[in-house]
Amino acid sequence: MPVQKTLERVISKAGLGSRTQARSWIHAGRVKVNGKVIENPDHWIDFDRDRVLFDDKPLQEKARVYILLHKPAGYITTFKDPAGRPTVYDLITNAGTFVSPVGRLDLDTSGLLLLTNDTQLAERLTNPDHKISKTYQVAAADPLSDAALDQLGRGVELNDGPTRPAVVRRIGESQIEISISEGRNRQVRRMIEAVGSNVVELVRTRIGTLTIGDLAVGKWRELRPAEVQALRGRN
Ligand code: URA
């Protein structure tokens, strides 16, 4: 299946700037696709076929940057919030390039957030076809029965379809660790609601081979080359 994204996303994900900035550059005629200026930010790009130039230079000339942030609860993962809430970009200064979050975390979710300008790796980690597992620690509002854990493991019915089988481990009476290979909107929260409770705390601890380790809340670091290789599936 060809990988397609809008021109606005392609420019932003390549590390050049936010999506709002990307739109204004596209409108200003600074972006060419296959030799032709395209002023429509919603133009579809096929990564295998289309060649995108920004100011006549190919994308991805910038060094690739990979940032692991321990996101605190109360921060959103978009660049600017019209409501003025803090964003993860308030925590990442001097990254040297614009980086985009790989998948999103809700405002109230904390833990591992990877940000990069490497569109290929981001695609590998977020496309559900690749089945990259994401692990969360969950504190629920109520004790979770063994039957509820079995149900979460087998898959629950959500309003956008059944969830895939998940790996579930009990940590306490109302605490579990769950690994899922999809990244649907508010998925873990909705799964816990489907078994009759609510999430009171949600922390992501792992994406594929990458773990949050002992990185303090609110801090970030660059990935080591071996960590990047492992995420690419080549170690
Ligand atoms: N599942 C959720 O419900 N929220 C997140 O932030 C991540 C996964």
PDB file of C-alpha atoms and ligand atoms in Angstrom:
ATOM      1  CA  MET A   1       0.000   0.000   0.000  1.00  0.00           C
ATOM      2  CA  PRO A   2       1.545   3.401  -0.932  1.00  0.00           C
ATOM      3  CA  VAL A   3       2.256   5.682   2.023  1.00  0.00           C
ATOM      4  CA  GLN A   4       0.400   8.943   1.475  1.00  0.00           C
ATOM      5  CA  LYS A   5       0.377  12.118   3.523  1.00  0.00           C
ATOM      6  CA  THR A   6      -0.734  15.671   2.846  1.00  0.00           C
ATOM      7  CA  LEU A   7       1.937  18.100   1.669  1.00  0.00           C
ATOM      8  CA  GLU A   8       1.506  20.125   4.867  1.00  0.00           C
ATOM      9  CA  ARG A   9       2.289  17.077   7.013  1.00  0.00           C
ATOM     10  CA  VAL A  10       5.249  16.074   4.851  1.00  0.00           C
ATOM     11  CA  ILE A  11       6.863  19.508   5.248  1.00  0.00           C
ATOM     12  CA  SER A  12       6.214  19.632   8.965  1.00  0.00           C
ATOM     13  CA  LYS A  13       7.282  16.054   9.685  1.00  0.00           C
ATOM     14  CA  ALA A  14      10.550  16.629   7.816  1.00  0.00           C
ATOM     15  CA  GLY A  15      11.559  18.903  10.655  1.00  0.00           C
ATOM     16  CA  LEU A  16      11.111  22.264   8.969  1.00  0.00           C
ATOM     17  CA  GLY A  17       8.416  23.732  11.192  1.00  0.00           C
ATOM     18  CA  SER A  18       4.926  23.380  12.614  1.00  0.00           C
ATOM     19  CA  ARG A  19       1.957  22.510  10.432  1.00  0.00           C
ATOM     20  CA  THR A  20       0.737  26.109  10.552  1.00  0.00           C
ATOM     21  CA  GLN A  21       4.136  27.324   9.323  1.00  0.00           C
ATOM     22  CA  ALA A  22       4.144  24.619   6.647  1.00  0.00           C
ATOM     23  CA  ARG A  23       0.756  25.809   5.343  1.00  0.00           C
ATOM     24  CA  SER A  24       1.956  29.388   5.027  1.00  0.00           C
ATOM     25  CA  TRP A  25       5.154  28.338   3.177  1.00  0.00           C
ATOM     26  CA  ILE A  26       3.100  26.205   0.788  1.00  0.00           C
ATOM     27  CA  HIS A  27       0.701  29.116   0.150  1.00  0.00           C
ATOM     28  CA  ALA A  28       3.730  31.328  -0.481  1.00  0.00           C
ATOM     29  CA  GLY A  29       4.858  29.038  -3.332  1.00  0.00           C
ATOM     30  CA  ARG A  30       8.052  27.793  -1.663  1.00  0.00           C
ATOM     31  CA  VAL A  31       7.230  24.123  -2.187  1.00  0.00           C
ATOM     32  CA  LYS A  32       7.539  22.139  -5.411  1.00  0.00           C
ATOM     33  CA  VAL A  33       6.286  18.631  -6.080  1.00  0.00           C
ATOM     34  CA  ASN A  34       7.857  16.859  -9.054  1.00  0.00           C
ATOM     35  CA  GLY A  35       9.156  20.189 -10.348  1.00  0.00           C
ATOM     36  CA  LYS A  36       5.851  22.110 -10.058  1.00  0.00           C
ATOM     37  CA  VAL A  37       4.911  24.673  -7.405  1.00  0.00           C
ATOM     38  CA  ILE A  38       1.984  23.323  -5.372  1.00  0.00           C
ATOM     39  CA  GLU A  39       0.100  25.858  -3.279  1.00  0.00           C
ATOM     40  CA  ASN A  40      -2.451  23.440  -1.833  1.00  0.00           C
ATOM     41  CA  PRO A  41      -1.375  22.200   1.632  1.00  0.00           C
ATOM     42  CA  ASP A  42      -3.840  19.279   1.333  1.00  0.00           C
ATOM     43  CA  HIS A  43      -2.230  17.934  -1.843  1.00  0.00           C
ATOM     44  CA  TRP A  44      -1.561  14.186  -1.393  1.00  0.00           C
ATOM     45  CA  ILE A  45       2.036  13.017  -1.504  1.00  0.00           C
ATOM     46  CA  ASP A  46       3.057   9.463  -2.278  1.00  0.00           C
ATOM     47  CA  PHE A  47       6.451   8.903  -0.650  1.00  0.00           C
ATOM     48  CA  ASP A  48       7.462   6.294  -3.232  1.00  0.00           C
ATOM     49  CA  ARG A  49       6.663   8.441  -6.242  1.00  0.00           C
ATOM     50  CA  ASP A  50       6.726  12.152  -5.448  1.00  0.00           C
ATOM     51  CA  ARG A  51       9.785  14.340  -5.066  1.00  0.00           C
ATOM     52  CA  VAL A  52       9.244  17.310  -2.765  1.00  0.00           C
ATOM     53  CA  LEU A  53      11.501  20.389  -2.778  1.00  0.00           C
ATOM     54  CA  PHE A  54      11.433  23.214  -0.242  1.00  0.00           C
ATOM     55  CA  ASP A  55      13.146  26.383  -1.488  1.00  0.00           C
ATOM     56  CA  ASP A  56      14.450  24.152  -4.291  1.00  0.00           C
ATOM     57  CA  LYS A  57      16.193  21.782  -1.875  1.00  0.00           C
ATOM     58  CA  PRO A  58      15.155  18.178  -1.255  1.00  0.00           C
ATOM     59  CA  LEU A  59      13.638  17.370   2.123  1.00  0.00           C
ATOM     60  CA  GLN A  60      15.500  15.288   4.692  1.00  0.00           C
ATOM     61  CA  GLU A  61      18.759  17.118   4.131  1.00  0.00           C
ATOM     62  CA  LYS A  62      18.673  18.040   7.795  1.00  0.00           C
ATOM     63  CA  ALA A  63      20.397  15.709  10.212  1.00  0.00           C
ATOM     64  CA  ARG A  64      17.939  13.338  11.795  1.00  0.00           C
ATOM     65  CA  VAL A  65      17.134  14.062  15.390  1.00  0.00           C
ATOM     66  CA  TYR A  66      15.516  11.642  17.852  1.00  0.00           C
ATOM     67  CA  ILE A  67      14.307  12.913  21.189  1.00  0.00           C
ATOM     68  CA  LEU A  68      12.982  10.895  24.077  1.00  0.00           C
ATOM     69  CA  LEU A  69      10.877  13.031  26.417  1.00  0.00           C
ATOM     70  CA  HIS A  70       9.354  11.985  29.714  1.00  0.00           C
ATOM     71  CA  LYS A  71       6.110  13.873  29.169  1.00  0.00           C
ATOM     72  CA  PRO A  72       4.438  15.113  32.322  1.00  0.00           C
ATOM     73  CA  ALA A  73       0.644  14.985  32.642  1.00  0.00           C
ATOM     74  CA  GLY A  74      -0.923  18.365  31.831  1.00  0.00           C
ATOM     75  CA  TYR A  75       1.077  18.994  28.627  1.00  0.00           C
ATOM     76  CA  ILE A  76      -0.391  18.649  25.130  1.00  0.00           C
ATOM     77  CA  THR A  77       1.563  17.185  22.230  1.00  0.00           C
ATOM     78  CA  THR A  78       0.644  19.788  19.592  1.00  0.00           C
ATOM     79  CA  PHE A  79       2.878  22.757  18.795  1.00  0.00           C
ATOM     80  CA  LYS A  80       0.475  25.515  19.810  1.00  0.00           C
ATOM     81  CA  ASP A  81      -2.664  25.314  21.868  1.00  0.00           C
ATOM     82  CA  PRO A  82      -5.351  27.939  21.169  1.00  0.00           C
ATOM     83  CA  ALA A  83      -6.400  27.498  24.818  1.00  0.00           C
ATOM     84  CA  GLY A  84      -2.870  28.427  25.955  1.00  0.00           C
ATOM     85  CA  ARG A  85      -2.112  25.180  27.812  1.00  0.00           C
ATOM     86  CA  PRO A  86       1.519  24.101  28.129  1.00  0.00           C
ATOM     87  CA  THR A  87       2.837  22.004  25.246  1.00  0.00           C
ATOM     88  CA  VAL A  88       5.695  19.522  25.042  1.00  0.00           C
ATOM     89  CA  TYR A  89       7.582  22.114  22.989  1.00  0.00           C
ATOM     90  CA  ASP A  90       7.852  24.237  26.122  1.00  0.00           C
ATOM     91  CA  LEU A  91      10.043  21.433  27.515  1.00  0.00           C
ATOM     92  CA  ILE A  92      12.244  20.824  24.479  1.00  0.00           C
ATOM     93  CA  THR A  93      14.569  23.685  23.847  1.00  0.00           C
ATOM     94  CA  ASN A  94      17.649  23.601  21.619  1.00  0.00           C
ATOM     95  CA  ALA A  95      16.647  20.457  19.754  1.00  0.00           C
ATOM     96  CA  GLY A  96      18.284  22.070  16.705  1.00  0.00           C
ATOM     97  CA  THR A  97      15.402  21.264  14.361  1.00  0.00           C
ATOM     98  CA  PHE A  98      11.638  20.937  14.435  1.00  0.00           C
ATOM     99  CA  VAL A  99      10.629  17.487  15.659  1.00  0.00           C
ATOM    100  CA  SER A 100       7.158  15.949  15.611  1.00  0.00           C
ATOM    101  CA  PRO A 101       5.715  13.533  18.158  1.00  0.00           C
ATOM    102  CA  VAL A 102       5.539   9.913  17.032  1.00  0.00           C
ATOM    103  CA  GLY A 103       1.881   9.239  17.795  1.00  0.00           C
ATOM    104  CA  ARG A 104       0.165  11.282  20.447  1.00  0.00           C
ATOM    105  CA  LEU A 105      -0.312  11.145  24.173  1.00  0.00           C
ATOM    106  CA  ASP A 106      -3.401  12.640  25.795  1.00  0.00           C
ATOM    107  CA  LEU A 107      -3.141  15.757  27.933  1.00  0.00           C
ATOM    108  CA  ASP A 108      -3.390  13.672  31.111  1.00  0.00           C
ATOM    109  CA  THR A 109      -1.098  10.837  29.998  1.00  0.00           C
ATOM    110  CA  SER A 110       2.539  10.936  31.036  1.00  0.00           C
ATOM    111  CA  GLY A 111       5.590   8.918  30.040  1.00  0.00           C
ATOM    112  CA  LEU A 112       7.564   8.076  26.938  1.00  0.00           C
ATOM    113  CA  LEU A 113       7.101  10.441  24.009  1.00  0.00           C
ATOM    114  CA  LEU A 114       9.421  10.096  21.046  1.00  0.00           C
ATOM    115  CA  LEU A 115       9.851  13.138  18.789  1.00  0.00           C
ATOM    116  CA  THR A 116      11.736  13.093  15.513  1.00  0.00           C
ATOM    117  CA  ASN A 117      12.108  14.564  12.031  1.00  0.00           C
ATOM    118  CA  ASP A 118      12.669  11.053  10.608  1.00  0.00           C
ATOM    119  CA  THR A 119       9.393  10.464   8.755  1.00  0.00           C
ATOM    120  CA  GLN A 120      10.259   6.897   7.802  1.00  0.00           C
ATOM    121  CA  LEU A 121      10.893   5.782  11.351  1.00  0.00           C
ATOM    122  CA  ALA A 122       7.769   7.615  12.563  1.00  0.00           C
ATOM    123  CA  GLU A 123       5.748   5.783   9.945  1.00  0.00           C
ATOM    124  CA  ARG A 124       7.226   2.421  10.942  1.00  0.00           C
ATOM    125  CA  LEU A 125       6.372   2.991  14.598  1.00  0.00           C
ATOM    126  CA  THR A 126       2.833   4.318  14.117  1.00  0.00           C
ATOM    127  CA  ASN A 127       1.444   2.308  11.199  1.00  0.00           C
ATOM    128  CA  PRO A 128      -0.639  -0.442  12.881  1.00  0.00           C
ATOM    129  CA  ASP A 129       0.363  -2.865  10.093  1.00  0.00           C
ATOM    130  CA  HIS A 130       3.847  -3.024  11.640  1.00  0.00           C
ATOM    131  CA  LYS A 131       2.379  -4.118  14.996  1.00  0.00           C
ATOM    132  CA  ILE A 132       4.907  -2.211  17.108  1.00  0.00           C
ATOM    133  CA  SER A 133       3.889  -2.687  20.712  1.00  0.00           C
ATOM    134  CA  LYS A 134       3.350   0.235  23.104  1.00  0.00           C
ATOM    135  CA  THR A 135       3.286  -0.467  26.822  1.00  0.00           C
ATOM    136  CA  TYR A 136       1.327   1.504  29.412  1.00  0.00           C
ATOM    137  CA  GLN A 137       0.991   1.335  33.162  1.00  0.00           C
ATOM    138  CA  VAL A 138      -2.587   1.937  34.151  1.00  0.00           C
ATOM    139  CA  ALA A 139      -4.140   2.809  37.493  1.00  0.00           C
ATOM    140  CA  ALA A 140      -7.892   2.266  37.324  1.00  0.00           C
ATOM    141  CA  ALA A 141     -10.516   3.786  39.583  1.00  0.00           C
ATOM    142  CA  ASP A 142     -11.770   0.352  40.678  1.00  0.00           C
ATOM    143  CA  PRO A 143     -10.316  -3.099  41.325  1.00  0.00           C
ATOM    144  CA  LEU A 144      -9.980  -5.006  38.040  1.00  0.00           C
ATOM    145  CA  SER A 145     -11.110  -8.642  38.122  1.00  0.00           C
ATOM    146  CA  ASP A 146      -9.194 -11.489  36.481  1.00  0.00           C
ATOM    147  CA  ALA A 147     -12.105 -11.731  34.036  1.00  0.00           C
ATOM    148  CA  ALA A 148     -11.621  -8.061  33.105  1.00  0.00           C
ATOM    149  CA  LEU A 149      -7.907  -8.676  32.503  1.00  0.00           C
ATOM    150  CA  ASP A 150      -8.720 -11.703  30.313  1.00  0.00           C
ATOM    151  CA  GLN A 151     -11.187  -9.606  28.374  1.00  0.00           C
ATOM    152  CA  LEU A 152      -8.647  -6.805  27.825  1.00  0.00           C
ATOM    153  CA  GLY A 153      -6.149  -9.422  26.640  1.00  0.00           C
ATOM    154  CA  ARG A 154      -8.560 -11.031  24.194  1.00  0.00           C
ATOM    155  CA  GLY A 155      -9.835  -7.668  22.895  1.00  0.00           C
ATOM    156  CA  VAL A 156     -12.806  -5.474  23.748  1.00  0.00           C
ATOM    157  CA  GLU A 157     -15.456  -3.917  21.546  1.00  0.00           C
ATOM    158  CA  LEU A 158     -15.008  -0.146  21.095  1.00  0.00           C
ATOM    159  CA  ASN A 159     -17.198   2.193  19.046  1.00  0.00           C
ATOM    160  CA  ASP A 160     -14.553   2.147  16.264  1.00  0.00           C
ATOM    161  CA  GLY A 161     -14.291  -1.653  16.246  1.00  0.00           C
ATOM    162  CA  PRO A 162     -12.790  -4.458  18.335  1.00  0.00           C
ATOM    163  CA  THR A 163      -9.288  -4.075  19.755  1.00  0.00           C
ATOM    164  CA  ARG A 164      -6.534  -6.491  18.839  1.00  0.00           C
ATOM    165  CA  PRO A 165      -5.303  -8.987  21.417  1.00  0.00           C
ATOM    166  CA  ALA A 166      -3.173  -7.230  24.050  1.00  0.00           C
ATOM    167  CA  VAL A 167      -0.634  -8.449  26.596  1.00  0.00           C
ATOM    168  CA  VAL A 168      -1.900  -7.686  30.104  1.00  0.00           C
ATOM    169  CA  ARG A 169      -0.076  -8.105  33.405  1.00  0.00           C
ATOM    170  CA  ARG A 170      -1.453  -7.435  36.855  1.00  0.00           C
ATOM    171  CA  ILE A 171       0.563  -5.043  39.014  1.00  0.00           C
ATOM    172  CA  GLY A 172      -1.959  -4.476  41.814  1.00  0.00           C
ATOM    173  CA  GLU A 173      -5.650  -4.740  42.598  1.00  0.00           C
ATOM    174  CA  SER A 174      -6.515  -1.845  40.300  1.00  0.00           C
ATOM    175  CA  GLN A 175      -3.211  -1.487  38.447  1.00  0.00           C
ATOM    176  CA  ILE A 176      -2.130  -3.240  35.280  1.00  0.00           C
ATOM    177  CA  GLU A 177       0.488  -3.076  32.581  1.00  0.00           C
ATOM    178  CA  ILE A 178      -0.918  -3.380  29.066  1.00  0.00           C
ATOM    179  CA  SER A 179       0.851  -3.641  25.712  1.00  0.00           C
ATOM    180  CA  ILE A 180      -1.124  -2.828  22.581  1.00  0.00           C
ATOM    181  CA  SER A 181      -0.056  -2.737  18.955  1.00  0.00           C
ATOM    182  CA  GLU A 182      -2.498  -0.075  17.773  1.00  0.00           C
ATOM    183  CA  GLY A 183      -2.637   3.619  18.568  1.00  0.00           C
ATOM    184  CA  ARG A 184      -6.252   4.627  18.326  1.00  0.00           C
ATOM    185  CA  ASN A 185      -7.502   7.805  19.925  1.00  0.00           C
ATOM    186  CA  ARG A 186      -7.711   7.398  23.754  1.00  0.00           C
ATOM    187  CA  GLN A 187      -7.485   3.671  23.224  1.00  0.00           C
ATOM    188  CA  VAL A 188      -6.329   2.521  26.650  1.00  0.00           C
ATOM    189  CA  ARG A 189      -8.789   4.808  28.443  1.00  0.00           C
ATOM    190  CA  ARG A 190     -11.640   3.485  26.299  1.00  0.00           C
ATOM    191  CA  MET A 191     -10.546  -0.134  26.850  1.00  0.00           C
ATOM    192  CA  ILE A 192     -10.664   0.341  30.620  1.00  0.00           C
ATOM    193  CA  GLU A 193     -14.096   1.972  30.290  1.00  0.00           C
ATOM    194  CA  ALA A 194     -15.209  -1.048  28.236  1.00  0.00           C
ATOM    195  CA  VAL A 195     -14.511  -3.314  31.231  1.00  0.00           C
ATOM    196  CA  GLY A 196     -16.460  -1.047  33.565  1.00  0.00           C
ATOM    197  CA  SER A 197     -13.914   1.275  35.157  1.00  0.00           C
ATOM    198  CA  ASN A 198     -11.996   4.502  34.437  1.00  0.00           C
ATOM    199  CA  VAL A 199      -8.334   5.406  34.153  1.00  0.00           C
ATOM    200  CA  VAL A 200      -7.006   7.566  36.965  1.00  0.00           C
ATOM    201  CA  GLU A 201      -3.365   7.456  35.855  1.00  0.00           C
ATOM    202  CA  LEU A 202      -1.818   6.435  32.541  1.00  0.00           C
ATOM    203  CA  VAL A 203       1.917   6.254  31.900  1.00  0.00           C
ATOM    204  CA  ARG A 204       3.557   5.027  28.696  1.00  0.00           C
ATOM    205  CA  THR A 205       6.740   3.134  29.500  1.00  0.00           C
ATOM    206  CA  ARG A 206       7.792   1.577  26.205  1.00  0.00           C
ATOM    207  CA  ILE A 207       7.532   1.828  22.413  1.00  0.00           C
ATOM    208  CA  GLY A 208       8.925  -1.275  20.695  1.00  0.00           C
ATOM    209  CA  THR A 209      12.464  -1.711  22.000  1.00  0.00           C
ATOM    210  CA  LEU A 210      12.668   1.753  23.583  1.00  0.00           C
ATOM    211  CA  THR A 211      11.957   2.213  27.295  1.00  0.00           C
ATOM    212  CA  ILE A 212      11.615   5.338  29.419  1.00  0.00           C
ATOM    213  CA  GLY A 213      14.239   4.037  31.897  1.00  0.00           C
ATOM    214  CA  ASP A 214      15.035   6.434  34.720  1.00  0.00           C
ATOM    215  CA  LEU A 215      14.605   9.662  32.740  1.00  0.00           C
ATOM    216  CA  ALA A 216      13.022  12.170  35.141  1.00  0.00           C
ATOM    217  CA  VAL A 217       9.568  13.594  34.425  1.00  0.00           C
ATOM    218  CA  GLY A 218       9.815  16.682  32.208  1.00  0.00           C
ATOM    219  CA  LYS A 219      13.367  15.839  31.008  1.00  0.00           C
ATOM    220  CA  TRP A 220      14.506  14.795  27.547  1.00  0.00           C
ATOM    221  CA  ARG A 221      17.565  13.263  25.945  1.00  0.00           C
ATOM    222  CA  GLU A 222      18.658  12.274  22.459  1.00  0.00           C
ATOM    223  CA  LEU A 223      18.499   8.606  21.534  1.00  0.00           C
ATOM    224  CA  ARG A 224      21.735   6.674  21.299  1.00  0.00           C
ATOM    225  CA  PRO A 225      22.549   5.372  17.772  1.00  0.00           C
ATOM    226  CA  ALA A 226      21.998   1.778  18.938  1.00  0.00           C
ATOM    227  CA  GLU A 227      18.516   2.714  20.175  1.00  0.00           C
ATOM    228  CA  VAL A 228      17.668   4.225  16.788  1.00  0.00           C
ATOM    229  CA  GLN A 229      18.943   1.124  14.989  1.00  0.00           C
ATOM    230  CA  ALA A 230      16.903  -1.130  17.263  1.00  0.00           C
ATOM    231  CA  LEU A 231      13.731   0.899  16.604  1.00  0.00           C
ATOM    232  CA  ARG A 232      14.376   0.541  12.891  1.00  0.00           C
ATOM    233  CA  GLY A 233      14.401  -3.216  13.431  1.00  0.00           C
ATOM    234  CA  ARG A 234      18.081  -3.564  12.559  1.00  0.00           C
ATOM    235  CA  ASN A 235      20.142  -4.559  15.558  1.00  0.00           C
TER     236      ASN A 235
HETATM  237  N1  URA B   1      -4.187   5.470  25.228  1.00  0.00           N
HETATM  238  C1  URA B   1      -4.884   6.474  25.792  1.00  0.00           C
HETATM  239  O1  URA B   1      -6.036   6.292  26.178  1.00  0.00           O
HETATM  240  N2  URA B   1      -4.274   7.663  25.939  1.00  0.00           N
HETATM  241  C2  URA B   1      -3.013   7.893  25.567  1.00  0.00           C
HETATM  242  O2  URA B   1      -2.515   9.001  25.750  1.00  0.00           O
HETATM  243  C3  URA B   1      -2.298   6.842  24.977  1.00  0.00           C
HETATM  244  C4  URA B   1      -2.930   5.646  24.814  1.00  0.00           C
END
